[in-house]
Each structure stands twice: as C-alpha cells, then as structure tokens.
XYZ file of C-alpha atoms in Angstrom:
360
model
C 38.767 49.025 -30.095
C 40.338 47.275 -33.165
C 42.743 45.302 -30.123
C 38.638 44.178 -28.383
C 37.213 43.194 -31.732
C 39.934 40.985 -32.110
C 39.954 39.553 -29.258
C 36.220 38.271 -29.382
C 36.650 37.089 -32.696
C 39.443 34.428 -30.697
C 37.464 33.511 -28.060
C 34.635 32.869 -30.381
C 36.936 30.466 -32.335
C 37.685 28.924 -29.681
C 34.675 28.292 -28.552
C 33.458 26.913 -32.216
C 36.648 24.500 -31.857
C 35.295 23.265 -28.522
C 32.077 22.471 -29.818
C 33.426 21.030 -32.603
C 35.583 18.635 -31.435
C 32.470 16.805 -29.153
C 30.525 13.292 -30.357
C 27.665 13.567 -31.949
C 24.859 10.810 -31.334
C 23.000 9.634 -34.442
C 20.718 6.808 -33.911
C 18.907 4.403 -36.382
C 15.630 5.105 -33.937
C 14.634 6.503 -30.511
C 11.676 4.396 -29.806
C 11.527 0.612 -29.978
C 8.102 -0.924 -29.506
C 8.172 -4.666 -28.393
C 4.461 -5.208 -29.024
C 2.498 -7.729 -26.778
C 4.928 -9.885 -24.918
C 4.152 -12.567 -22.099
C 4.878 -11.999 -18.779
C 5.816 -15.568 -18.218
C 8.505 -15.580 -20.738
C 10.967 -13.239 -18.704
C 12.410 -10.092 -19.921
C 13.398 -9.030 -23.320
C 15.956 -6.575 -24.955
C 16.910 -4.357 -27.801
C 19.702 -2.507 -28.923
C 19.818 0.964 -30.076
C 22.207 1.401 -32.758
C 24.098 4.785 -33.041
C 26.602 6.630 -34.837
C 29.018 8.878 -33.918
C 28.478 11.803 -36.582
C 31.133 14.202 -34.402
C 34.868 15.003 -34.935
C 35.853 13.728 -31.872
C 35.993 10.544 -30.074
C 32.382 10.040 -28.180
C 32.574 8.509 -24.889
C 29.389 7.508 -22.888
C 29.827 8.224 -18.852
C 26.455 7.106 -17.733
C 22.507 5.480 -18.757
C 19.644 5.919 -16.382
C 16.670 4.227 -16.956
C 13.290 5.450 -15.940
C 12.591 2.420 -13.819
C 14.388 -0.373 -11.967
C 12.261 -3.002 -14.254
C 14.604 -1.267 -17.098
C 18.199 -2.159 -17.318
C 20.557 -0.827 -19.543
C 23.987 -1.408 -20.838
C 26.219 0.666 -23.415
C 29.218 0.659 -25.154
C 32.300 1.178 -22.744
C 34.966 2.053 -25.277
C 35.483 5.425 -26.879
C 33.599 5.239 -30.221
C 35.720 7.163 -32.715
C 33.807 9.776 -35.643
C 32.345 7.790 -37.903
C 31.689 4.242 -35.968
C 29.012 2.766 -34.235
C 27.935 1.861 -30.651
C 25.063 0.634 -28.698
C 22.934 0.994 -25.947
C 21.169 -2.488 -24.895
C 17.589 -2.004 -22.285
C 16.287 -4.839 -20.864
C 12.642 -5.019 -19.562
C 11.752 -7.577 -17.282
C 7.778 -7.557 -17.372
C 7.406 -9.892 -14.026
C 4.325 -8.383 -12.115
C 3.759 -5.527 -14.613
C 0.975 -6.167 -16.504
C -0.627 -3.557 -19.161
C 0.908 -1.267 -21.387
C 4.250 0.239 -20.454
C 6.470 3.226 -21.518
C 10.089 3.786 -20.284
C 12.900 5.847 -21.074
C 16.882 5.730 -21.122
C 18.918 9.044 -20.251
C 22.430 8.764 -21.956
C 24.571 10.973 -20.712
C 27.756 11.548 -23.060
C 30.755 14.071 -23.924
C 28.274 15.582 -27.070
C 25.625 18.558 -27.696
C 23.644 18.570 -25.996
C 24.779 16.631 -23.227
C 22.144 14.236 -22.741
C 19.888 12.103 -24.949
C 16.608 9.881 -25.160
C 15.443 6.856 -26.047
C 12.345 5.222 -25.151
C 10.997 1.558 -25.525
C 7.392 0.502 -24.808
C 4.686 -2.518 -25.046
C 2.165 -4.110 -23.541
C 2.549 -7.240 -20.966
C 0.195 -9.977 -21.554
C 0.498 -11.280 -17.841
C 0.735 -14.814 -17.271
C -1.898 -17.410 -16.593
C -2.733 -17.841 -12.746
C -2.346 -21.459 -11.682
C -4.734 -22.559 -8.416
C -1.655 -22.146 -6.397
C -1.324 -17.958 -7.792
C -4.886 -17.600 -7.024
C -6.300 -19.648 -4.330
C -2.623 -19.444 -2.545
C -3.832 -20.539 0.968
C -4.979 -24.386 2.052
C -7.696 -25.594 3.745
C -7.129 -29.566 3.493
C -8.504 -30.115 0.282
C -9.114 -26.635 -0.154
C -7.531 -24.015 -1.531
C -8.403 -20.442 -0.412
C -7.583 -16.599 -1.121
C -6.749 -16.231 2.410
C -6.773 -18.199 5.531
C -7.987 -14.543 7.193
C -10.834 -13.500 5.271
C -10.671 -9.485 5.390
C -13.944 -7.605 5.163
C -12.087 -4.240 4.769
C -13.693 -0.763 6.024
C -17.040 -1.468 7.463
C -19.600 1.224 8.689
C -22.587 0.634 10.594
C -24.995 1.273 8.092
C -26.414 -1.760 7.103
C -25.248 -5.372 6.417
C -22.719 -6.026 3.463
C -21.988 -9.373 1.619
C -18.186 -10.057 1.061
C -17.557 -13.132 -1.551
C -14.088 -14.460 -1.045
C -12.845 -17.417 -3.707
C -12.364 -21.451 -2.639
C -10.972 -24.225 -4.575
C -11.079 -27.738 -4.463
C -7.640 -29.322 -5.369
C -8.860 -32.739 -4.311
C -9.767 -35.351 -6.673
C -13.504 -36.112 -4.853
C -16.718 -33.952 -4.605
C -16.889 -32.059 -1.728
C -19.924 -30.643 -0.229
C -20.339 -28.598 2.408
C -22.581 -28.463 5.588
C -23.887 -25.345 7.710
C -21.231 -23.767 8.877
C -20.511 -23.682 12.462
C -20.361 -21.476 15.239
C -21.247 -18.337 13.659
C -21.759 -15.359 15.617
C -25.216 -13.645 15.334
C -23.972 -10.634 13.466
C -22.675 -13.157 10.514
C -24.057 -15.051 7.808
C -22.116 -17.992 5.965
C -22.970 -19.845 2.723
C -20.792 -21.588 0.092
C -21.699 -21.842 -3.779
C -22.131 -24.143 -4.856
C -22.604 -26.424 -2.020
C -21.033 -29.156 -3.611
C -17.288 -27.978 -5.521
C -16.450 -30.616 -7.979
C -12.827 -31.679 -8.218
C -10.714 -28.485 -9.514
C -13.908 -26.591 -9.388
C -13.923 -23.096 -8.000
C -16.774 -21.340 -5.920
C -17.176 -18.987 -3.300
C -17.475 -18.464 0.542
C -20.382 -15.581 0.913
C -19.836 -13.845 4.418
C -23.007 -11.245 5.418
C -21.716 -9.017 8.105
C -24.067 -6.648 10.042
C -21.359 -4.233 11.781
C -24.184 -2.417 14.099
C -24.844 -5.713 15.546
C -21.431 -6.300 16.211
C -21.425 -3.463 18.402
C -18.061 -2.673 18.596
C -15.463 -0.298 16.784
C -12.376 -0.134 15.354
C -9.965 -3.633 14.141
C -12.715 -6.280 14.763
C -12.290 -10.519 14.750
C -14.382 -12.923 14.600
C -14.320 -16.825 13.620
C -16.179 -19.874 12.678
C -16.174 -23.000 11.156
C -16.711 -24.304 7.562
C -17.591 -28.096 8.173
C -17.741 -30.553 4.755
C -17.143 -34.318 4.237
C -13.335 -33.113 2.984
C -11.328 -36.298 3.750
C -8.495 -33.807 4.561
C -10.818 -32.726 7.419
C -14.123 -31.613 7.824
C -13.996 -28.750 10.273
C -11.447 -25.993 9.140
C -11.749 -23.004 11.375
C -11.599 -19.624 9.278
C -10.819 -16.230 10.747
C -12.426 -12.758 9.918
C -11.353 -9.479 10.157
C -12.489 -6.233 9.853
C -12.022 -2.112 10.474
C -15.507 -0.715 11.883
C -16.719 2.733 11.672
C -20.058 4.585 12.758
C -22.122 5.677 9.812
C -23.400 9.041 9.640
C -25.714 10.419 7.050
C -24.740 13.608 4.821
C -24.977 16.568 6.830
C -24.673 20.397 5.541
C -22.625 23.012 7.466
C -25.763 24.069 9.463
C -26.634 20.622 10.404
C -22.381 19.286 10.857
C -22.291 23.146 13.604
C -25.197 21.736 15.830
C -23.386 18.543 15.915
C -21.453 16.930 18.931
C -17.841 17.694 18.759
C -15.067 15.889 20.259
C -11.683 18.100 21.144
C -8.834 17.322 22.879
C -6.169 19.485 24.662
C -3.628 17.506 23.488
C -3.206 13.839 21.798
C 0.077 12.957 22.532
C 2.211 12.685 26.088
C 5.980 11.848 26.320
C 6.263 9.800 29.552
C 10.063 10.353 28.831
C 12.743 7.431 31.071
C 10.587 4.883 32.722
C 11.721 2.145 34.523
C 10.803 -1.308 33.487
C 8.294 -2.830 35.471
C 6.428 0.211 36.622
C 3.307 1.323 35.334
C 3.031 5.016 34.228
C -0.141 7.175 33.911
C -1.137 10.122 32.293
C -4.545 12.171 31.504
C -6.167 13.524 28.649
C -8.557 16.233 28.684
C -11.454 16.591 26.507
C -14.265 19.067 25.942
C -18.137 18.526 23.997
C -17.375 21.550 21.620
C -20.379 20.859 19.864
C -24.309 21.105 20.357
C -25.740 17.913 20.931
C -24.894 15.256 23.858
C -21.154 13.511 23.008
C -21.074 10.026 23.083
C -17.761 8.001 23.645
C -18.629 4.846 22.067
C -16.185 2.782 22.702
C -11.952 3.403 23.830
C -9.504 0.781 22.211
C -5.484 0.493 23.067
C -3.222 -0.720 20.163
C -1.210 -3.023 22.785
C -2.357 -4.838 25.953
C 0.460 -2.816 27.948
C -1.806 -0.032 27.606
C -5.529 1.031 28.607
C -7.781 3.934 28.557
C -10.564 4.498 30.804
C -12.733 7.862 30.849
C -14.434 9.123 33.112
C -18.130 10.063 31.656
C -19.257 8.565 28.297
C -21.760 11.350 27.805
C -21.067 14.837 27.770
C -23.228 17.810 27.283
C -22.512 20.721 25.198
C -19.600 22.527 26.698
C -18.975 19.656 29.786
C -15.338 18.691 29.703
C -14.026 15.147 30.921
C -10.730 12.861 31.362
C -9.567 9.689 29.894
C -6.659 8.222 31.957
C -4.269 6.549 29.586
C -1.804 3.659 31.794
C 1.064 2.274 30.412
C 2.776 -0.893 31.510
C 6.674 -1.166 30.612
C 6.678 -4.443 32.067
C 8.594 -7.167 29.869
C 9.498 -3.579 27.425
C 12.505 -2.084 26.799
C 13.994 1.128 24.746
C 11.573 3.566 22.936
C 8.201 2.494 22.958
C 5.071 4.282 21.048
C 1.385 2.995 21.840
C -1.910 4.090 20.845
C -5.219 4.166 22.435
C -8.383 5.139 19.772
C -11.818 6.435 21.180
C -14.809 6.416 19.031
C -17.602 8.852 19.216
C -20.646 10.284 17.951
C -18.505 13.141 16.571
C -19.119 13.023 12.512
C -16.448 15.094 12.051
C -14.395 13.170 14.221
C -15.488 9.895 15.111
C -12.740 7.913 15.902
C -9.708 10.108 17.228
C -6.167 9.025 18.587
C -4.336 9.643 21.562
C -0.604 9.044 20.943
C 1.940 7.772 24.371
C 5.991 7.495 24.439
C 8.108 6.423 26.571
C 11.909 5.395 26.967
C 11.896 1.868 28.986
C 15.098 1.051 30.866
C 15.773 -1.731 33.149
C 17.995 0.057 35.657
C-alpha cells in the first residue's frame, strides 16, 4: 500500500513539472476596437502585445483567423519566460461594409492550449463614383445594367420596376417615346430631360398575364433621345414568370388539380452523336379539378417536350415525350425541360434527361 501511495505521489510530480515547464500567454488586451474606418483607405492592423508569464520557452505553432478578410502574423522565435511577443491581424475592409467582429485562434505549447483575441469596427464604405453605380453604357448614358432584370414575376397584376440612368455627357439629354414596346410593357424615363451628370430613372410596367407565357421570359425595346452618342439604344428585359394563385386552406388546396409524375428524371445512358434519342414521361391529374398544362419549356434547343393532352380530368393520366438531340454534343450532357400547370402546389415542375454523347 505504502509502495502505491508512493508511487502516485511521483506521477503526480511529474505531472505538476510538465505543466510547469509550459508558456504562459499574458496579453496587454484581447480585444482591439478600430472604430469607424473607410473602406477606401485599405486595410489596417494592430498588434497584440503578450508576455510570456511561464517557466518555459513559449513557442507559437499556428493563428487562424475567423475570416479570410483577417490576416494574421506572430512571432516565429521561441519567446523565453519573461519576454514579449506579438501577434499582428490585418483587416482588409474592401466590400465589407457595417460593423464587423473577428477572432484569432493562437494555438501554442501553454495551458490551455489555445487562446483568443478578437478585433472589431465598423466600415464606413466608400463613396460610389458613376462608374460603381451606373457601371453599364448607353452612349452618353450610363446604366445599372444593359439587361434590365424584373426578377420573379407572377401573374397577378402589373408591377413597376425603376432601374437607375445617368448622363455622363456634358449636354441635356431628353428623351422621346420609347420604341417598339410590346403590349404587355410600359416605358417612361424621369425626368424626361437628365441634365449633364444628372441621375434619373427608366420606369418599366410589366403585366406578366398578358405576356402569356411562363418561366425565363425576354423581351426588348428601344429608348430613343437626341444623345449625340446615338439616339436609339436597344435595351433588353428579362424576367422569371409564375402563375398566381390566391391563398387556399387544406380543404380548398385537396379539391385542387394535382400534377404527379412517375418519374422526373431518365438516363438515356451512351448515345451516339448525331442521333436523336426519345423518352416518355407519364403523368396523372391526382387532384379534383381539370389539370391544365400551361405551357412546356426545354432549358436547351437540343431538347423538346411535347404532351399529349393539355387538359386532364381528375384521375386521366397522359405522356409528355421528351427528344434529345446529341448533335454537335459530346461527353455527359444534363438538360431540362419545365412544364407549368394549374397545379398550386406544383405549378411549374421539372423533368430532368442524361445522357453520355460519343462520336464513335
């Protein structure tokens, strides 16, 4: 018994040596806050300032930073008891505006292993120049975007979309009735005359129901002025369509048309180049009321969908044929085709197609 007592008491020296002779990390502060800086002026830096309070030489094997806009540095060397090191973090505040809060992991030969420092602030980001903010041209214009994007549309009702113009010339220019506009769209500028280095906007009104059609939609027309740059500037819009439905309970949502599909994707596996492949889909009106395929739209030319009934009643199943063309294609291909329905559930669904295009 005496021989077990004694040896615990050695292995417990031992153990108090060990942890003895480690670093110990002391620092003058674990938080640094640089205040407001500007974004424009690039990054900044501190240094934390520590000392090694331990009886043994402290040496740092790795700092992680909480971000990759944080970068730190340390003190290589073995800092002996009783000196100082540092640990440097750089912020670079380039696109991050607002408030920020990061954090440095050192990792060292002390107790506990690891320690924490943390540096924070807020980025004052920089001015935006014309170029930053109208970054596209239009002769003497300067624009958000050459392809003005509506976004998500449904076809509830008509929307306005205001997208921002510039003019970087150094004359008046005023601006005329646009140009062939399709029915479904409305164009105005305001003000109809933009100083020089004035800004104003290009108001689009866009009735999706009119458009009649589903899905990734485009459409053009053409801004006409007395810009000496030239007059006529044609300007692209885009936009993703979806059928509106009203809120529905669960009653009303189980007496509603539903769309289902045996399956929604086919492997066509090898195909030859040049040949044209087929395939069918089944689908089923597991719902109440009549289905309705509204409309079926392939993500690539190569491919097509045709069904065979757009209306279904409750319980009636039909096909879609799906083709796919490998001509001018080669190695793994993947291609979509969407159908839109009256389902509310599921209104527009896809249909996935693979294939492995060789040219032997």
């Amino acid at each position: 018994m005496i021989r077990i007592t004694a040896i615990f008491t050695f292995l417990t020296f031992l153990t108090f040596q060990l942890f003895a002779q480690t670093g110990v990390l002391q620092f003058e502060e674990t938080t640094f806050d640089f205040g407001s800086i500007n974004e424009e002026k690039g990054p900044v830096s501190h240094e934390f300032k520590f000392t090694n309070k331990g009886s043994a030489p402290l040496v740092i094997s790795e700092v992680r930073a909480s971000c990759g806009c944080t970068t730190p540095a340390w003190t290589k060397e073995p800092v002996l008891p009783g000196q100082t090191g540092v640990i440097k973090a750089q912020f670079d505040p380039t696109n991050r505006p607002g408030a920020f809060n990061k954090s440095l992991t050192i990792t060292a030969n002390t107790e506990p292993a690891t320690n924490v420092v943390f540096i924070k602030g807020t980025v004052v980001p920089k001015p935006k120049t014309p170029s930053d903010e109208f970054p596209d041209t239009l002769g003497s214009l300067r624009v958000t975007s050459r392809y003005m994007n509506l976004g998500g549309l449904t076809t509830k009702e008509p929307v306005v979309r205001e997208f921002g113009v510039y003019n970087d010339g150094e004359t008046p220019i005023t601006f005329q009735a646009a140009q062939s506009v399709p029915k479904h769209m409305k164009v105005s500028v305001e003000p109809a005359t933009l100083q020089p280095k004035q800004k104003g906007v290009i108001k689009i009104t866009y009735d999706a129901k009119a458009k009649n059609d589903f899905g990734y939609v485009h459409d053009n027309f053409i801004l006409v002025s007395n810009d000496k740059k030239g007059g006529r500037k044609n300007v692209n819009v885009v936009a993703t369509i979806n059928e509106y439905f009203p809120p529905m309970n669960p009653e009303q949502l189980a007496q509603a048309p539903r769309l289902s599909f045996d399956k929604t994707v086919h492997d066509f596996g090898p195909v030859k180049a040049g040949t044209i492949a087929e395939t069918e889909f089944e689908f089923t009106n597991t719902g109440k009321q009549d289905l309705i395929i509204r409309k079926v739209k392939a993500s690539c030319g190569c491919t097509a969908g045709t069904p065979e009934k757009t209306l279904l009643k409750p319980g009636e199943k039909s096909k879609i044929k799906v083709t796919f063309n490998s001509a001018g294609r080669e190695g793994a291909e993947t291609k979509t085709v969407t159908i839109y329905s009256n389902d509310p559930q599921g209104s527009n669904q896809t249909l996935t197609i693979k294939a492995k295009v060789s040219k032997e």
